[in-house]
Coordinates of C-alpha atoms in Angstrom, one line a residue:
Chain A
X143 CA 99.6 89.6 54.1
X144 CA 100.3 89.1 57.8
X145 CA 103.8 87.7 58.6
X146 CA 103.0 84.8 60.9
X147 CA 105.1 84.0 63.9
X148 CA 106.4 80.4 63.7
X149 CA 105.6 78.6 66.9
X150 CA 106.8 75.1 67.5
X151 CA 105.3 72.8 70.0
X152 CA 107.7 70.3 71.5
X153 CA 105.9 67.7 73.5
X154 CA 106.7 64.0 73.3
X155 CA 103.2 63.1 74.4
X156 CA 101.4 62.6 71.1
X157 CA 97.9 63.2 72.4
X158 CA 98.9 66.3 74.4
X159 CA 100.7 67.7 71.3
X160 CA 97.8 66.9 69.0
X161 CA 95.4 68.6 71.4
X162 CA 97.4 71.8 71.4
X163 CA 97.7 71.8 67.6
X164 CA 93.9 71.5 67.4
X165 CA 93.3 74.4 69.7
X166 CA 95.9 76.7 68.2
X167 CA 96.1 75.8 64.5
X168 CA 93.6 78.4 63.2
X169 CA 95.1 81.5 64.8
X170 CA 95.8 84.2 62.2
X171 CA 99.0 85.5 63.7
X172 CA 100.7 82.2 64.3
X173 CA 101.9 79.3 62.3
X174 CA 101.9 76.3 64.6
X175 CA 104.3 73.5 63.9
X176 CA 105.2 70.4 65.9
X177 CA 108.3 68.7 66.9
X178 CA 109.2 65.4 68.7
X179 CA 112.1 63.0 68.3
X180 CA 111.4 60.4 71.0
X181 CA 114.7 61.1 72.7
X182 CA 114.2 64.5 74.3
X183 CA 117.1 65.8 72.1
X184 CA 117.0 68.9 69.9
X185 CA 117.8 66.8 66.8
X186 CA 116.6 68.7 63.7
X187 CA 114.6 71.3 65.6
X188 CA 116.8 74.1 64.2
X189 CA 115.8 73.3 60.7
X190 CA 112.2 74.1 61.5
X191 CA 113.3 77.7 62.2
X192 CA 110.9 78.4 65.0
X193 CA 110.6 81.9 66.4
X194 CA 109.0 80.6 69.6
X195 CA 109.2 77.2 71.2
X196 CA 106.7 75.8 73.6
X197 CA 108.4 73.0 75.4
X198 CA 106.9 70.5 77.8
X199 CA 109.0 70.7 80.9
X200 CA 107.4 67.9 82.9
X201 CA 108.1 64.9 80.7
X202 CA 109.8 65.9 77.5
X203 CA 113.1 67.4 78.6
X204 CA 114.9 66.1 81.5
X205 CA 117.5 68.8 82.1
X206 CA 116.2 72.1 80.9
X207 CA 119.1 74.0 82.5
X208 CA 121.5 72.2 80.1
X209 CA 119.2 72.3 77.1
X210 CA 118.4 76.0 77.1
X211 CA 122.0 77.2 76.5
X212 CA 122.2 74.9 73.5
X213 CA 118.9 76.2 72.1
X214 CA 120.0 79.8 72.7
X215 CA 123.3 79.2 71.0
X216 CA 121.7 77.4 68.0
X217 CA 118.7 79.8 67.6
X218 CA 119.5 83.3 68.9
X219 CA 116.3 85.3 69.5
X220 CA 114.2 82.2 70.0
X221 CA 111.5 82.8 72.6
X222 CA 111.1 80.0 75.0
X223 CA 107.8 79.1 76.8
X224 CA 107.7 76.4 79.4
X225 CA 104.7 74.1 79.3
X226 CA 103.8 72.7 82.7
X227 CA 101.0 70.9 84.3
X228 CA 100.6 72.9 87.5
X229 CA 101.4 76.5 88.5
X230 CA 104.0 76.8 91.1
X231 CA 105.7 80.1 91.8
X232 CA 109.0 78.5 92.7
X233 CA 109.0 76.6 89.5
X234 CA 108.1 79.6 87.5
X235 CA 110.9 81.6 89.0
X236 CA 113.3 78.7 88.4
X237 CA 112.3 78.5 84.7
X238 CA 112.7 82.2 84.4
X239 CA 116.1 81.9 85.9
X240 CA 117.0 79.2 83.4
X241 CA 116.0 81.5 80.6
X242 CA 112.4 80.8 79.7
X243 CA 110.5 83.9 78.7
X244 CA 107.1 82.8 79.9
X245 CA 105.2 79.8 81.3
X246 CA 101.9 78.2 80.2
X247 CA 99.8 75.6 81.8
X248 CA 98.5 72.6 80.0
X249 CA 95.9 72.2 78.5
X250 CA 96.6 75.4 76.7
X251 CA 93.7 77.7 75.7
X252 CA 93.9 80.4 73.0
X253 CA 93.8 83.3 75.3
X254 CA 96.6 82.1 77.6
X255 CA 98.7 81.2 74.6
X256 CA 98.3 84.6 73.1
X257 CA 99.1 86.3 76.4
X258 CA 102.2 84.2 77.0
X259 CA 103.4 84.9 73.4
X260 CA 102.8 88.6 73.8
X261 CA 104.7 88.6 77.1
X262 CA 107.5 86.6 75.6
X263 CA 107.9 89.0 72.6
X264 CA 107.3 92.2 74.6
X265 CA 110.3 94.4 75.3
X266 CA 109.6 94.3 79.0
X267 CA 108.7 90.7 79.0
X268 CA 109.6 90.0 82.6
X269 CA 108.6 92.3 85.3
X270 CA 108.4 89.7 88.0
X271 CA 111.7 90.7 89.6
X272 CA 110.8 94.3 89.4
X273 CA 107.4 94.3 91.0
X274 CA 106.9 96.0 94.4
X275 CA 104.1 94.9 96.6
X276 CA 102.8 97.7 98.8
X277 CA 100.4 96.8 101.6
X278 CA 98.2 99.3 103.4
X279 CA 97.3 98.6 107.0
X280 CA 95.4 100.7 109.5
X281 CA 94.8 100.0 113.2
X282 CA 91.2 101.2 112.9
X283 CA 88.9 102.0 110.0
X284 CA 88.0 105.2 108.3
X285 CA 91.6 106.0 107.8
X286 CA 91.3 107.0 104.2
X287 CA 93.2 103.9 103.2
X288 CA 91.0 103.0 100.2
X289 CA 90.9 106.5 98.9
X290 CA 94.7 106.7 99.2
X291 CA 95.2 103.4 97.4
X292 CA 93.1 104.1 94.3
X293 CA 94.6 107.6 93.9
X294 CA 98.2 106.4 94.5
X295 CA 97.7 103.6 92.0
X296 CA 96.8 106.1 89.3
X297 CA 99.7 108.3 90.3
X298 CA 102.2 105.4 90.2
X299 CA 100.9 104.3 86.8
X300 CA 101.5 107.8 85.5
X301 CA 104.9 108.2 87.1
X302 CA 106.2 104.8 86.1
X303 CA 104.4 104.4 82.8
X304 CA 103.8 100.8 83.8
X305 CA 100.9 98.6 84.9
X306 CA 99.7 98.9 88.5
X307 CA 97.5 96.4 90.2
X308 CA 95.3 96.8 93.2
X309 CA 94.2 93.8 95.3
X310 CA 91.3 94.4 97.7
X311 CA 92.0 92.0 100.5
X312 CA 89.5 93.6 102.9
X313 CA 88.0 90.6 104.6
X314 CA 84.6 92.1 105.6
X315 CA 83.5 95.1 103.7
X316 CA 85.6 95.3 100.6
X317 CA 84.9 98.7 99.0
X318 CA 87.1 99.0 96.0
X319 CA 84.2 98.1 93.6
X320 CA 82.0 100.8 95.1
X321 CA 84.8 103.3 95.1
X322 CA 85.5 102.7 91.4
X323 CA 81.9 102.0 90.4
X324 CA 82.7 98.6 89.2
X325 CA 80.5 95.5 88.8
X326 CA 83.3 92.9 88.8
X327 CA 82.9 89.7 86.9
X328 CA 85.2 88.0 89.4
X329 CA 86.8 88.8 92.7
X330 CA 89.6 87.7 94.9
X331 CA 87.4 84.8 96.0
X332 CA 87.2 83.3 92.4
X333 CA 90.9 84.0 91.8
X334 CA 91.9 82.1 95.0
X335 CA 89.5 79.3 94.1
X336 CA 91.1 78.9 90.7
X337 CA 94.7 79.6 91.7
X338 CA 96.1 76.2 91.1
X339 CA 95.0 76.3 87.5
X340 CA 96.2 79.8 86.7
X341 CA 99.4 81.5 85.6
X342 CA 100.4 85.1 85.8
X343 CA 98.9 85.7 82.4
X344 CA 95.5 84.1 83.1
X345 CA 95.3 85.6 86.6
X346 CA 95.2 89.0 84.9
X347 CA 91.7 88.2 83.6
X348 CA 90.4 88.4 87.1
X349 CA 91.4 92.0 87.4
X350 CA 89.1 94.8 86.2
X351 CA 90.5 97.6 84.1
X352 CA 90.2 101.0 85.8
X353 CA 92.4 102.9 83.4
X354 CA 94.8 101.8 80.6
X355 CA 97.4 101.0 83.3
X356 CA 95.5 100.5 86.5
X357 CA 93.7 97.2 87.2
X358 CA 91.9 96.0 90.3
X359 CA 91.1 92.6 91.7
X360 CA 88.0 93.4 93.7
X361 CA 87.4 92.0 97.2
X362 CA 84.8 89.5 98.4
X363 CA 81.3 90.7 97.7
X364 CA 79.9 89.6 101.1
X365 CA 81.4 88.8 104.5
X366 CA 80.5 85.1 104.1
X367 CA 82.5 84.9 100.9
X368 CA 85.5 86.6 102.6
X369 CA 85.8 83.4 104.7
X370 CA 87.4 81.8 101.6
X371 CA 90.3 84.4 101.6
X372 CA 93.0 82.6 103.5
X373 CA 96.6 83.7 104.2
X374 CA 98.4 81.0 102.2
X375 CA 96.2 81.6 99.2
X376 CA 96.8 85.4 99.3
X377 CA 100.6 84.9 99.5
X378 CA 100.5 82.7 96.5
X379 CA 98.2 85.1 94.6
X380 CA 100.6 88.0 95.3
X381 CA 103.5 85.9 93.9
X382 CA 101.6 85.0 90.9
X383 CA 100.4 88.5 90.2
X384 CA 103.9 90.0 90.5
X385 CA 105.1 89.4 86.9
X386 CA 102.1 91.3 85.5
X387 CA 102.6 94.6 87.4
X388 CA 105.2 97.1 88.3
X389 CA 103.4 97.9 91.6
X390 CA 100.8 95.9 93.4
X391 CA 98.8 97.8 96.1
X392 CA 97.0 95.7 98.7
X393 CA 94.1 97.0 100.7
X394 CA 93.8 95.3 104.1
X395 CA 91.0 95.2 106.7
X396 CA 91.7 97.3 109.8
X397 CA 93.5 95.6 112.7
X398 CA 95.7 92.6 112.7
X399 CA 94.5 89.3 111.4
X400 CA 96.0 86.4 109.6
X401 CA 95.5 88.0 106.2
X402 CA 97.1 91.3 107.1
X403 CA 100.1 89.6 108.6
X404 CA 100.5 87.4 105.5
X405 CA 100.2 90.4 103.2
X406 CA 102.7 92.4 105.3
X407 CA 105.2 89.6 105.2
X408 CA 104.9 89.3 101.4
X409 CA 105.3 93.0 100.8
X410 CA 108.3 95.1 100.0
X411 CA 106.6 98.0 101.9
X412 CA 103.9 98.3 104.5
X413 CA 102.2 101.6 104.9
X414 CA 100.5 102.2 108.3
X415 CA 97.6 104.5 107.5
X416 CA 95.7 106.5 110.1
X417 CA 93.4 109.5 110.2
X418 CA 94.3 112.4 112.4
X419 CA 91.1 112.8 114.3
X420 CA 92.4 114.4 117.5
X421 CA 91.8 111.4 119.7
X422 CA 94.0 108.4 120.2
X423 CA 95.1 107.5 116.7
X424 CA 98.8 108.2 117.3
X425 CA 98.7 105.9 120.3
X426 CA 97.2 103.1 118.2
X427 CA 99.7 103.8 115.4
X428 CA 102.6 103.4 117.9
X429 CA 101.1 100.1 119.2
X430 CA 100.8 98.8 115.7
X431 CA 104.4 99.9 114.9
X432 CA 105.5 97.7 117.8
X433 CA 104.1 94.7 116.1
X434 CA 105.5 95.6 112.7
X435 CA 109.0 96.1 114.1
X436 CA 109.3 92.3 114.1
X437 CA 109.3 92.3 110.3
X438 CA 112.7 91.7 108.7
X439 CA 114.3 95.0 107.6
X440 CA 111.4 96.9 109.1
X441 CA 113.4 100.2 108.9
X442 CA 113.4 99.9 105.1
X443 CA 109.9 98.4 104.8
X444 CA 107.7 100.6 107.0
X445 CA 106.1 103.9 106.2
X446 CA 103.3 105.9 107.7
X447 CA 100.6 107.9 106.0
X448 CA 98.5 110.2 108.2
X449 CA 95.4 111.5 106.4
X450 CA 93.4 114.6 107.1
X451 CA 96.5 116.4 108.2
X452 CA 97.8 119.5 106.4
X453 CA 101.2 118.8 104.9
X454 CA 103.9 120.5 106.9
X455 CA 107.5 119.5 106.5
X456 CA 108.5 120.3 110.1
X457 CA 105.5 118.5 111.5
X458 CA 106.2 115.5 109.3
X459 CA 109.8 115.4 110.6
X460 CA 108.6 115.5 114.2
X461 CA 106.2 112.7 113.6
X462 CA 109.0 110.7 111.9
X463 CA 111.1 111.0 115.0
X464 CA 108.1 110.1 117.2
X465 CA 107.0 107.1 115.2
X466 CA 110.3 105.9 113.9
X467 CA 109.6 105.7 110.1
X468 CA 109.0 108.0 107.2
X469 CA 105.7 109.9 107.3
X470 CA 103.6 111.3 104.5
X471 CA 100.8 113.7 105.4
X472 CA 97.7 113.7 103.2
X473 CA 95.4 116.8 103.6
X474 CA 91.7 116.7 104.4
X475 CA 89.8 117.1 101.1
X476 CA 86.6 115.5 102.3
X477 CA 84.4 117.0 99.6
X478 CA 86.7 116.2 96.8
X479 CA 87.2 112.6 98.0
X480 CA 83.5 112.0 98.6
X481 CA 82.5 113.4 95.2
X482 CA 85.1 111.1 93.7
X483 CA 84.0 108.0 95.6
X484 CA 80.3 108.7 95.0
X485 CA 80.9 108.9 91.3
X486 CA 83.4 106.0 90.8
X487 CA 86.2 108.4 90.1
X488 CA 89.6 109.1 91.5
X489 CA 90.2 112.3 93.4
X490 CA 93.5 112.9 91.6
X491 CA 91.6 112.8 88.3
X492 CA 88.9 115.3 89.2
X493 CA 90.9 117.4 91.5
X494 CA 94.1 117.8 89.6
X495 CA 96.1 120.6 91.1
X496 CA 94.6 120.1 94.6
X497 CA 96.9 119.8 97.6
X498 CA 95.7 116.2 97.9
X499 CA 96.8 115.4 94.3
X500 CA 100.1 117.1 94.9
X501 CA 100.8 115.1 98.0
X502 CA 99.8 111.8 96.4
X503 CA 102.0 112.6 93.3
X504 CA 104.9 113.3 95.7
X505 CA 104.4 110.0 97.4
X506 CA 104.3 108.2 94.0
X507 CA 107.5 109.9 92.9
X508 CA 109.2 109.0 96.1
X509 CA 108.1 105.3 95.8
X510 CA 109.1 105.0 92.2
X511 CA 112.4 106.9 92.7
X512 CA 113.2 104.5 95.6
X513 CA 112.1 101.4 93.7
X514 CA 114.2 102.0 90.6
Chain B
X549 CA 81.1 120.1 134.9
X550 CA 80.1 116.6 135.9
X551 CA 76.7 116.0 137.4
X552 CA 76.5 115.0 141.0
X553 CA 75.8 111.3 140.6
X554 CA 73.8 109.1 142.9
X555 CA 75.7 106.1 141.6
X556 CA 79.1 106.6 143.1
X557 CA 78.9 103.3 145.0
X558 CA 80.6 100.8 142.8
X559 CA 79.2 97.9 145.0
X560 CA 75.7 98.7 144.0
X561 CA 73.1 95.9 143.9
X562 CA 71.4 94.7 140.8
X563 CA 67.8 95.8 140.4
X564 CA 66.5 92.4 139.6
X565 CA 68.8 89.5 140.6
X566 CA 66.3 86.9 139.6
X567 CA 66.9 87.3 135.9
X568 CA 70.1 87.4 133.9
X569 CA 71.3 90.8 132.8
X570 CA 70.5 92.0 129.3
X571 CA 73.2 92.3 126.6
X572 CA 73.2 95.4 124.5
X573 CA 75.8 95.3 121.7
X574 CA 77.2 98.3 119.7
X575 CA 78.3 97.0 116.4
X576 CA 78.8 98.5 113.0
X577 CA 79.5 97.8 109.3
X578 CA 81.9 100.8 109.0
X579 CA 84.5 102.1 111.4
X580 CA 84.5 105.4 113.2
X581 CA 80.8 105.7 113.3
X582 CA 80.6 106.5 117.1
X583 CA 80.2 103.1 118.6
X584 CA 82.4 103.8 121.6
X585 CA 81.0 107.2 122.2
X586 CA 77.5 105.8 122.2
X587 CA 78.4 102.8 124.3
X588 CA 80.1 104.9 127.0
X589 CA 77.3 107.4 127.2
X590 CA 74.6 104.7 127.2
X591 CA 76.4 103.0 130.1
X592 CA 76.7 106.2 132.0
X593 CA 73.0 107.0 131.4
X594 CA 71.9 103.5 132.6
X595 CA 74.1 103.8 135.7
X596 CA 72.6 107.2 136.4
X597 CA 69.2 105.5 136.5
X598 CA 70.5 103.2 139.2
X599 CA 71.2 100.1 137.2
X600 CA 74.2 98.0 137.7
X601 CA 76.1 98.2 134.4
X602 CA 79.3 96.8 132.9
X603 CA 80.7 98.0 129.6
X604 CA 83.0 95.4 128.0
X605 CA 85.5 96.7 125.5
X606 CA 85.6 94.0 122.9
X607 CA 87.7 96.0 120.4
X608 CA 90.5 93.8 121.6
X609 CA 93.4 95.2 119.6
X610 CA 92.6 99.0 119.6
X611 CA 89.9 99.5 122.1
X612 CA 89.2 103.1 123.2
X613 CA 86.7 102.8 126.1
X614 CA 89.4 103.4 128.7
X615 CA 90.9 106.1 126.6
X616 CA 87.6 107.9 126.5
X617 CA 87.0 107.5 130.2
X618 CA 90.6 108.5 131.2
X619 CA 91.2 105.3 133.1
X620 CA 94.3 103.1 133.3
X621 CA 93.2 99.6 134.0
X622 CA 95.5 97.2 136.0
X623 CA 93.4 94.2 134.9
X624 CA 92.1 93.6 131.4
X625 CA 90.4 91.0 129.3
X626 CA 93.7 89.4 128.6
X627 CA 94.3 88.8 132.3
X628 CA 90.9 87.1 132.4
X629 CA 91.8 85.0 129.3
X630 CA 95.1 84.1 130.9
X631 CA 93.5 82.2 133.7
X632 CA 92.7 78.5 133.6
X633 CA 89.3 78.1 132.0
X634 CA 87.5 76.9 135.1
X635 CA 89.1 79.6 137.3
X636 CA 88.1 82.6 135.3
X637 CA 85.8 85.0 137.0
X638 CA 85.1 88.4 135.5
X639 CA 84.6 90.0 138.9
X640 CA 88.3 89.9 139.5
X641 CA 89.2 91.8 136.3
X642 CA 86.7 94.6 136.4
X643 CA 87.7 98.2 136.5
X644 CA 85.4 100.5 138.5
X645 CA 84.8 104.0 137.1
X646 CA 83.8 107.2 138.8
X647 CA 80.7 107.3 136.5
X648 CA 78.8 104.5 138.3
X649 CA 79.4 101.7 135.9
X650 CA 82.2 99.1 135.6
X651 CA 84.5 98.4 132.7
X652 CA 86.0 95.1 131.4
X653 CA 89.0 96.7 129.7
X654 CA 90.5 95.7 126.3
X655 CA 94.0 94.3 126.5
X656 CA 96.8 96.8 126.9
X657 CA 99.0 95.2 124.2
X658 CA 97.9 94.5 120.6
X659 CA 99.3 90.9 120.6
X660 CA 97.3 90.2 123.8
X661 CA 94.1 91.0 121.9
X662 CA 95.1 88.9 119.0
X663 CA 95.0 85.6 120.9
X664 CA 91.6 85.9 122.7
X665 CA 89.1 83.5 121.3
X666 CA 85.3 83.5 120.9
X667 CA 84.8 80.8 123.6
X668 CA 86.5 83.0 126.2
X669 CA 84.4 85.9 125.3
X670 CA 81.2 83.9 125.6
X671 CA 82.3 82.7 129.0
X672 CA 82.9 86.2 130.1
X673 CA 79.6 87.5 128.8
X674 CA 77.7 84.7 130.6
X675 CA 79.4 85.6 133.9
X676 CA 78.8 89.3 133.4
X677 CA 75.1 88.6 132.9
X678 CA 74.9 87.1 136.3
X679 CA 76.5 90.1 137.9
X680 CA 74.9 93.1 136.1
X681 CA 71.5 94.4 135.0
X682 CA 73.0 95.5 131.8
X683 CA 76.1 94.2 129.9
X684 CA 77.1 96.6 127.2
X685 CA 79.5 95.4 124.5
X686 CA 81.6 97.7 122.4
X687 CA 82.9 95.8 119.4
X688 CA 85.0 96.1 116.3
X689 CA 83.6 96.5 112.8
X690 CA 82.8 93.5 110.7
X691 CA 81.9 89.8 110.9
X692 CA 84.4 87.5 112.6
X693 CA 84.2 84.4 114.7
X694 CA 84.2 86.7 117.7
X695 CA 81.4 89.0 116.5
X696 CA 79.3 86.1 115.5
X697 CA 79.6 84.7 119.0
X698 CA 78.7 88.1 120.4
X699 CA 75.7 88.4 118.2
X700 CA 74.4 85.1 119.5
X701 CA 74.4 86.5 123.0
X702 CA 73.0 89.9 122.1
X703 CA 69.5 90.9 123.2
X704 CA 69.5 94.3 121.5
X705 CA 71.9 95.3 118.7
X706 CA 72.7 99.0 118.2
X707 CA 73.9 99.6 114.8
X708 CA 75.2 103.2 114.4
X709 CA 76.1 104.4 111.0
X710 CA 77.2 107.6 109.3
X711 CA 76.0 108.7 105.9
X712 CA 79.2 110.1 104.5
X713 CA 79.6 108.5 101.1
X714 CA 78.2 105.7 99.0
X715 CA 80.7 102.9 99.9
X716 CA 79.5 103.2 103.5
X717 CA 75.9 102.8 102.4
X718 CA 76.8 99.7 100.4
X719 CA 78.6 98.3 103.5
X720 CA 75.5 99.0 105.6
X721 CA 73.3 97.2 103.1
X722 CA 75.6 94.2 103.0
X723 CA 75.8 94.2 106.8
X724 CA 72.0 94.2 107.2
X725 CA 71.7 91.4 104.6
X726 CA 74.3 89.4 106.4
X727 CA 72.5 89.8 109.7
X728 CA 69.4 88.7 108.0
X729 CA 71.2 85.6 106.6
X730 CA 72.5 84.9 110.1
X731 CA 68.8 85.0 111.1
X732 CA 69.4 87.9 113.5
X733 CA 65.9 89.1 114.5
X734 CA 65.4 92.6 113.0
X735 CA 63.1 93.4 115.9
X736 CA 66.1 93.3 118.2
X737 CA 68.1 95.7 116.0
X738 CA 68.2 99.5 116.3
X739 CA 69.5 101.4 113.3
X740 CA 71.0 104.7 114.5
X741 CA 71.9 107.6 112.2
X742 CA 74.8 109.2 114.0
X743 CA 76.1 112.6 113.1
X744 CA 72.7 113.5 111.8
X745 CA 72.8 116.6 109.5
X746 CA 76.6 116.4 109.1
X747 CA 78.0 117.6 105.8
X748 CA 77.0 115.0 103.2
X749 CA 75.6 114.8 99.7
X750 CA 73.4 111.8 100.3
X751 CA 69.8 112.1 101.4
X752 CA 68.6 110.1 104.4
X753 CA 65.5 108.9 102.6
X754 CA 67.6 107.5 99.8
X755 CA 69.7 105.6 102.3
X756 CA 66.6 104.2 104.0
X757 CA 65.3 103.1 100.6
X758 CA 68.6 101.5 99.7
X759 CA 69.0 99.5 102.9
X760 CA 65.3 98.8 103.2
X761 CA 64.9 99.9 106.8
X762 CA 64.2 103.2 108.5
X763 CA 66.6 104.7 111.1
X764 CA 65.1 104.4 114.5
X765 CA 67.3 106.9 116.2
X766 CA 68.9 110.1 115.1
X767 CA 71.9 111.4 117.0
X768 CA 73.1 114.9 116.3
X769 CA 76.4 115.9 114.9
X770 CA 78.3 117.6 117.8
X771 CA 81.9 117.1 116.9
X772 CA 83.1 119.8 119.3
X773 CA 81.0 118.5 122.2
X774 CA 82.3 114.9 121.7
X775 CA 85.9 116.1 121.4
X776 CA 85.6 118.0 124.6
X777 CA 84.0 115.0 126.3
X778 CA 86.9 112.8 125.2
X779 CA 89.5 115.4 126.2
X780 CA 87.9 115.8 129.7
X781 CA 87.2 112.0 129.9
X782 CA 83.6 112.7 130.9
X783 CA 80.5 111.2 129.2
X784 CA 78.4 113.9 127.7
X785 CA 75.2 112.6 129.3
X786 CA 76.7 113.4 132.7
X787 CA 77.4 117.1 132.0
X788 CA 75.2 119.7 133.6
X789 CA 75.0 121.9 130.7
X790 CA 72.1 121.4 128.3
X791 CA 73.3 119.2 125.5
X792 CA 71.1 118.0 122.6
X793 CA 73.3 115.0 121.9
X794 CA 73.1 113.9 125.6
X795 CA 69.3 114.3 125.5
X796 CA 69.1 112.2 122.4
X797 CA 71.1 109.4 123.9
X798 CA 69.1 109.6 127.1
X799 CA 65.9 109.4 125.1
X800 CA 67.2 106.3 123.3
X801 CA 67.8 104.7 126.7
X802 CA 64.4 105.7 127.9
X803 CA 62.7 104.2 124.9
X804 CA 64.6 101.0 125.3
X805 CA 63.6 100.7 128.9
X806 CA 60.0 101.5 128.1
X807 CA 60.2 104.7 130.1
X808 CA 59.1 107.0 127.3
X809 CA 55.4 107.7 127.2
X810 CA 54.5 108.4 123.7
X811 CA 54.8 106.2 120.6
X812 CA 52.4 105.8 117.7
X813 CA 51.3 102.3 118.9
X814 CA 51.1 103.3 122.5
X815 CA 53.6 100.6 123.3
X816 CA 57.1 101.5 124.2
X817 CA 60.6 100.1 124.3
X818 CA 61.6 96.7 123.0
X819 CA 58.0 95.4 123.3
X820 CA 56.8 98.4 121.4
X821 CA 59.2 97.8 118.6
X822 CA 57.7 94.4 118.0
X823 CA 54.6 96.1 116.8
X824 CA 56.1 98.9 114.8

C-alpha cells in the first residue's frame, strides 16, 4: 500500500478551498486535508500532522514572515507551499526568502500541484539562486552560435549533473527546432503570452526535452510571431525559468536590438561569438565589446568565443589581450557540425573525442568550475 | 590588377534623368551568404556600363561595404540622420569611390546605427532615386521595421543563399513564405544560389523542391578569389584576369538590364521574368 503524503490546504476562502479539494482529492500519492479557523491563526493545525501545507498568502495569512518560524518550530520538516493569485518574481523570491519551498498559482491544477510538491520534497528543491543565465551574442550571423549553444548545453548538463535550459530568443529565424529536429508544441511566443498565469513549474511544460537533462524553449516559428517577443517579457521569463535550471543558455539574434540588450542585462555571463573568416570579424567584435563594456561588472561578465579557429593557447592569450576578456577558440569541424545539424543531433554526441568536443567540454568545465 | 575604367568621373550624369532611379536590394534570410560581395560587384559592374550608381550600406551596425572597398568615409548615414529632417540631403553625405560608383556609408559606431529609424531610411532612398540611375541597398538579415520599409521601396530583390545545412534551408523557406505574406511580388525577386558547388550534403534540386522556387542565378564558389578581392579592396568584376565569378555576376547584371540575348521565351531581363 502506498504511504500517502498528507497535504493540508489552508485557505480561509471556503469556495476556493472547496475547489482545490475537488481537484486534488483523488490523487493516489496524496491525502488532502483542509484547515481554516477564521482568524488566520495556526490554532489546531499541528494536530492534523500535515507533511506539506499549501497556504493562501494573499488573504489568509497577514504576516507570513512571522507565521513561518512558528510553523517551522511546531512542525519540523513541514514543506510549505505559498498559494498566490498572480506570478510575480519578486514575490516568489520574497516567499522563498521567508522559507517557503515552492509557490503555486490559484486555481490549482493537478500537474502544477504535483510539480510543486515534487520540488518542495526534492533534495535540491531550490535552484533559483544557483542558476546562471548565459547569453550568446554575435555581431553578425553564421558565427556558429547555435551549434555552440546546443553542444555546450549537453556538456554543461553532463559536467554539472543538473538540468540545463536553452531559450531560443532569435527574433527572426529561430533555428533551435531545426537544429534539434523538434516539432515543438509551444514556443517562446506562447510562453510569453501565458506568462502572467505561469509559475516556474508550469513554465517547464513549454520546454521540449532534448535529453534527460537538457530542455529547450524553441523560438518563434515565423518572423511575424517574433514581433510578440518583447524585452520586458523576456526578462520576466528568464527570472521565472531560473528556479528550474542550473544553467540557462540564451540564443540571440545577430546585432544589437532591444531583446539582445535585455537578455545581456539579465545574464550572469554574455558570450560574444564570432567566426574567424579572415575578413573584418575582429573589428566587429571590438566594436561590440565597446557597447558591452557599459554592463555592470563587465570584466566578470564578458567572454568571447571565436569559432572556426584551431585551439592554440598562445593565440588565445594574444586575443584576450587584444579584446580585453577571456577567449575560447572552437575549431572548424564543418562536416561534423553539419551532419549533426542535418540529423537533429549534437556534434558532441556523434563526434565524441573530436577536437570540437574537447574544447566544448573544456568550456563547460570552466563555466561550471567558476559558477560553483 | 584593376581594369582601366571609363567611369572615373564621379560627377557623371544619369543616363535617364526623366525617371526615378531603380532600387535593387540585397537581402537574405541567413547571414554570411555573400550579400555585400554581390552588392559591391553589382555596383561596380553597373558603373562600368556607364550608369550612375549609389550603393547604400544599410547594415547599420556592422556594415562591411567600406571595409570591402578599402575606404574610410568622413560622412556616414548617421551624419545624414543627425540633420534636421527638412535639411537632410543625401548628396552631402556620399563617399565617392575609385570604382565609379558612390557609397552611402554605414555609421562608424554601433550605437549610431542603433538609433536610425525606418522613416529616415525611406527619406534617403527617395532622395537617392532622384540622383542615381540605380540605388543598390545592402541590408542585414531578417525582417525588421527597417527591412520592411526597404522592401516597400524595392524594385528588384536579390536573395542570395548558401546551401550549407538544413536550418538554413528552413530559414529560406520561412523567408519566402514571409515575403509572400507581405505580398512581395515574386516576379521582382531573384533567388541566387551563392557558393554553388561548395562542399555540402544537400542537393540543389531538393532545396528547390522544399522552398518551391527555382534558383535564377548560380554564383560559383571562389573563396580564394573573394578573399583576395577583399584584401586588395577591389571588386572582382573589375579585375583584368579571367574570373568565372566575375562573369557570372556580370551576366546577372546583363540579364537584369535586358542586355542578354538568349532566354527561352525570347524576352529578357525583368520583363522576361514576368513570363517565365
